[in-house]
Structure formats: C-alpha cells, structure tokens
C-alpha cells in the first residue's frame, strides 16, 4: 500500500473519532491530533465530508491488502471468499462501530445515491465470482450487475442485523454471514441445472418422439 | 499343560462368563418385552427411545458430547441405538477458513497471519465444540490453537433442554434424570470456558509432565474464553499407531504409561482427566504418551470417590454384604434384592459386571489384548439392563467414562500391563481414607 494511501487511511480513521465527539469538528483539530499540518490534509481531501466517506472506501482497500497476505486465498471456496469480504468489513466496522452506526445509512446505505464504496464493493464481488472455477456453467448467467447489487443490498441487511446484535463479539452476525454464504455457494456450485440441460439435450437428439430427429434418422437409414 | 483354570484370572473368567449369561438373558427378556408390549407402556417407551435417538442426530456437536458423557459411544447400548448415535456425530465439519480468521481477530485482536509466523487455516481436528489449528509463534514454538464455534454456549443450553424433554419421555424417574442432565450440562458449559481449560493444562503439566508423559503448556497471552493456545505435541493417534504394525513391546510400553497415568490420578484424586477418548492421547516419536484436551476435567466428591474405589476389592473378594452396602450408598440398588425380583436382576448384573471389571486387579499383570476378555466386557456393555429407570449416583457418568474409556483404549491397543503397582495404589488410597475416617 502506498505511503499516501496509508496517510489517507490514518486521517480517515482519526476523523471517525473526532466525528463522534463533535460532528462539526475542524480540520485544524484533526491535524493537531495527528501531529500534521492542515495543509497536508487539504492536499489529500477537499473537505470534511470527503474524509469521512473515505473511511468507507478505504475499508475495501484494507480488505484487498488482507487477502494478499492470506497464503491460501486462491484455494478458498466461493463461500469462504464471500465470508472473507463480509467478515473483513464487519471486523473493521466493529472497531469504529459507533461511527458506522451513525453514518452508514447516509454515506453508504442510501438507496438513491451511489457511493464509491458501493462501486468498490461490487467490483470486489465481481472478481470473486469471475475467478471461481467451480461455479456451475448454468449459474454463470446469473453473474451480472443485478447479482452484485442484490448482494450489496444483503450487506445492508447484515449491517442492520449487526446493529441490533447483542451476542458476544457479534458472533450471531458471524453466524448469519456463514449461513448466508454457505447457501450462496450451494446455489452457485449446484450442477442440477447443468445436468438437467445435458439430459434434455440428449433426449432432444435421441428420442424417437422427436419429429425432427426421427425424420433425420429415418432418412439416414434409408440412405444406408 | 492342563485345561484346569489354575490362575485367579482363568477362574475369574468362568465367573464372569456365567454372569454374562444372566445379564444377556435379562437384556434379551427386557428387549423382547419391549417389542411384544408385555410391559406397561413398553411400546410407548420403545417408540420414545427411537424418537430420542432420532432427535439426537439433529443435535450434532452437543449430541456427541451427551453420547460420550453417557458412554453411549462405548457400547453401552444395543447396536440398533448406538448405530444411530454414531452415524454423524464423529464427523463434525470444520468451520470455514474465513470464519476462523475472523474469530481469532475478534478474540485476540489481530488476524492469525499477524499473530503467528505461520498458521494453518485447515483444522487438524474438528470436535463437538471447537476445532484445532496448528501454528508457529514468531519465536519458532509450534502451537495448537483451539477455536470454539460461534454461539456454541447458547446451543448447549437449548440442546440440553431438548435432550431433557426427550429423556423425560423415555424415563419414569424425572428428578433423578434431571440430576444426570444437569451434571452433563454443567460439565459441557465448563468445557466451553477455555481459560478454565488453560488453567487445567497448567495444573496437569505441573503434576504429570515427566519422562513418560508429555502434556502441553498453556499460552495465556494468546488465549481467551473462546480461543485456547497451547504448545503443540507431535505424535500419532491410536489408529495411526496401530496401522504402523507396532511390536508387542511398544504396545505394552504405551499401555503401561496410560495405566500408570490413570492410577497416578487416583493417587492424587484432586482432578481427573475425564475424557479417556483415543483422540485425546498421542504416541510421541520419543516413546512418550501425549495427553491432550483438558476441557473435561473432574473433581469427584471424596465420599463418592472412595466408594467407587471400594467397588474394586469388594467385587474381587465377592464380598456380597459389602457390595450390597456400597450399591445402596451409590444409588445402584433401591430395594432388597433378596425380596424384589427386579432389584435382584440389577444386583446380579452389576455384581457380575463389577467382578469382570475388577479382573485386571486380580494378578500381577493383565493382558488387555485377551480376545476373551474383550468379548466379556463388550458382552456386558452391550447387554446392560436398559430400563426406563435411571440408576446410580450422578458421578458414575464420568467415573465410568474414565475407567471404561481406559479399558477400551487398552483393549484396542492390545497391551499387557503390570497391574501390581496399581493394586497397591488402590489399597493405599483406601487405607488412607480409612485412617482419615
């Protein structure tokens, strides 16, 4: 990760704390806390709101950094990869829970306004699905922007669940992620439709009740 | 060579076989009466039993623990029931690798790749309440990291509630079954506290780590109530050891260490490793016995413990008045067996089984590989009188599990062990108790 990106993340994380103390905190107070100059902050962010929004965008950057440090990541199944993105984001949100609960809906969860976080999140999902070789051929037609949007909406649902989760270290939210991802994997790895299509194709070309096939067979036989 | 059974053991086997016939007849009679519906509510009980064991399969991890607690996995039930119990429970699927990372992050504050030099995300063992991963600390120490499944404590409470209602449909003595279930529940809940287990690891390491036994060392800085880190013990489990075709000497060597470990615990009797399951012992390359998993550690009340030990000499001497007195104290008998036929059936079965169980303490050494003895023990455990009426002190649940587990392990290993020292241990502990009284 670049030095500049690291500094941007540090500023954004510090800003979450400032925001909880005072929603109208000044860039000067933030700079003072981080022992840098306000100019250094303004060189990276145009205003306070962009710093706070960057907190969310940077979670995906940290997630990407994490997966590069997991040795066996390429061997993870679809469920494990989906678990990983969801849990990585939840782990990070847990560290700034109060800020996330206060700002998530406005900054990320708005149904009308698209965010950079949304774009990055969907891009990460697209990579997970497209790099998975175990997904059934028939399920590949489901891999489109509607799927990624549906999963994004489910992530909003997870945040809502996590908000009300009173279990030890939010383990019920973890359990929900696990069960939901396991179901996704079952759906996308299932070869039922592939096999059904294979059977249908076989019957279409070989069944005696198929008019086209039986005519072709009769013609072939008479030629012979 | 004469066929006359000259040794105490050979003569003992004759007694044991006779006793087994009585037990088998009783069990057959009981099962037949269930099938024919000749007993009161018998058809209902049979149906309930099937339902209980069918429902158990839904309980997954907790079911395995309950099954282990009641020694169901050690052949204490007829095959038709125990088969249902053993189908799925031993194969607990491991939790996914991303969840493992996240649990460690939440419990220990950092992801495994930051905490450890190396962390194997694939579990080396998956059991009922958690799974174990191999890792290496930054200083090169190899460790085992045990991770508890999320929400397992809540699952225990709800699963035990389900088990309680199912058992109550099967048995007639409600209050006593509550005692048993509470005992299992409390033990299971203790098992979910990994700090408690870490402290047990420390105590057992202090007491038993020697030139013969190796136990792990707890690493408190990398442990919480739900994640437990301890030093890793290299070694193979019983099945793998047996697959390597070991010679008789090696089998006897490891068998003797296990036998001595068990009796040293009797000698101290402060805390006992109450999970004598083959998965909890390792045969190390340097000839030591590795003892792992200290989640189920029990401290029995002194009075029960002494009475339990007294069962050994009283059965060997077939001292019936003393046996009866012990059975009353331990809740095995509820009425006089001389006047009550049902009590007499219990009494005969327990006395003969007790005698068979005490046989290893008859002579200077005992061969657990003797196929006839295996057959006898299996015969008793398979034909135990299963009724809808629970019997015996609640502490029998774990004392029997330990003792029977030891016998099953040694029988599977086929070890011949020197038992003279252990007879002295039992005598000494009992005479000390007598002096204290």
mmCIF file of C-alpha atoms in Angstrom, chain A residues 66 69-72 75-77 79-81 83-84 87-88 90-92 94-95 168-172 174-175 178, chain B residues 95-103 105-107 109 111 113 117-122 149-154 226:
data_model
loop_
_atom_site.group_PDB
_atom_site.id
_atom_site.type_symbol
_atom_site.label_atom_id
_atom_site.label_comp_id
_atom_site.label_asym_id
_atom_site.label_seq_id
_atom_site.Cartn_x
_atom_site.Cartn_y
_atom_site.Cartn_z
ATOM 1 C CA UNK A 66 -5.543 -8.524 3.740
ATOM 2 C CA UNK A 69 -1.449 -11.659 2.912
ATOM 3 C CA UNK A 70 -3.556 -14.848 3.122
ATOM 4 C CA UNK A 71 -1.377 -17.579 1.663
ATOM 5 C CA UNK A 72 -4.139 -19.989 0.710
ATOM 6 C CA UNK A 75 -7.796 -22.084 -2.727
ATOM 7 C CA UNK A 76 -10.743 -20.570 -0.829
ATOM 8 C CA UNK A 77 -14.171 -21.672 -1.983
ATOM 9 C CA UNK A 79 -18.413 -19.363 0.435
ATOM 10 C CA UNK A 80 -15.051 -18.716 2.084
ATOM 11 C CA UNK A 81 -14.309 -15.770 -0.209
ATOM 12 C CA UNK A 83 -17.342 -14.843 4.094
ATOM 13 C CA UNK A 84 -13.982 -13.170 3.913
ATOM 14 C CA UNK A 87 -16.331 -10.576 7.824
ATOM 15 C CA UNK A 88 -13.351 -8.389 6.964
ATOM 16 C CA UNK A 90 -17.584 -6.302 9.747
ATOM 17 C CA UNK A 91 -14.310 -6.676 11.685
ATOM 18 C CA UNK A 92 -13.254 -3.233 10.536
ATOM 19 C CA UNK A 94 -16.596 -3.213 14.714
ATOM 20 C CA UNK A 95 -13.504 -1.125 15.500
ATOM 21 C CA UNK A 168 -20.708 -11.945 22.423
ATOM 22 C CA UNK A 169 -18.465 -10.032 19.983
ATOM 23 C CA UNK A 170 -21.360 -10.088 17.485
ATOM 24 C CA UNK A 171 -20.974 -13.813 16.921
ATOM 25 C CA UNK A 172 -24.578 -14.089 15.746
ATOM 26 C CA UNK A 174 -20.788 -14.011 12.050
ATOM 27 C CA UNK A 175 -23.100 -16.989 12.096
ATOM 28 C CA UNK A 178 -21.554 -18.027 7.429
ATOM 29 C CA UNK B 95 -15.870 -24.161 10.098
ATOM 30 C CA UNK B 96 -14.754 -22.199 7.065
ATOM 31 C CA UNK B 97 -11.308 -20.612 6.933
ATOM 32 C CA UNK B 98 -12.527 -17.021 6.762
ATOM 33 C CA UNK B 99 -14.601 -17.508 9.894
ATOM 34 C CA UNK B 100 -11.550 -18.919 11.692
ATOM 35 C CA UNK B 101 -9.569 -15.763 10.824
ATOM 36 C CA UNK B 102 -12.374 -13.526 11.976
ATOM 37 C CA UNK B 103 -12.861 -15.357 15.284
ATOM 38 C CA UNK B 105 -9.214 -11.315 15.135
ATOM 39 C CA UNK B 106 -12.177 -10.680 17.411
ATOM 40 C CA UNK B 107 -10.855 -12.733 20.304
ATOM 41 C CA UNK B 109 -7.226 -8.532 18.442
ATOM 42 C CA UNK B 111 -5.574 -11.788 12.318
ATOM 43 C CA UNK B 113 -1.120 -14.018 9.864
ATOM 44 C CA UNK B 117 4.724 -16.743 11.973
ATOM 45 C CA UNK B 118 2.712 -19.498 10.358
ATOM 46 C CA UNK B 119 -0.925 -20.510 10.785
ATOM 47 C CA UNK B 120 -2.544 -23.479 9.074
ATOM 48 C CA UNK B 121 -6.095 -22.404 8.256
ATOM 49 C CA UNK B 122 -7.109 -26.042 7.767
ATOM 50 C CA UNK B 149 -17.529 -22.485 17.223
ATOM 51 C CA UNK B 150 -19.546 -19.255 17.394
ATOM 52 C CA UNK B 151 -22.632 -19.460 19.590
ATOM 53 C CA UNK B 152 -21.828 -22.922 20.941
ATOM 54 C CA UNK B 153 -22.726 -21.976 24.536
ATOM 55 C CA UNK B 154 -26.233 -20.971 23.543
ATOM 56 C CA UNK B 226 -13.125 -18.939 23.260
#
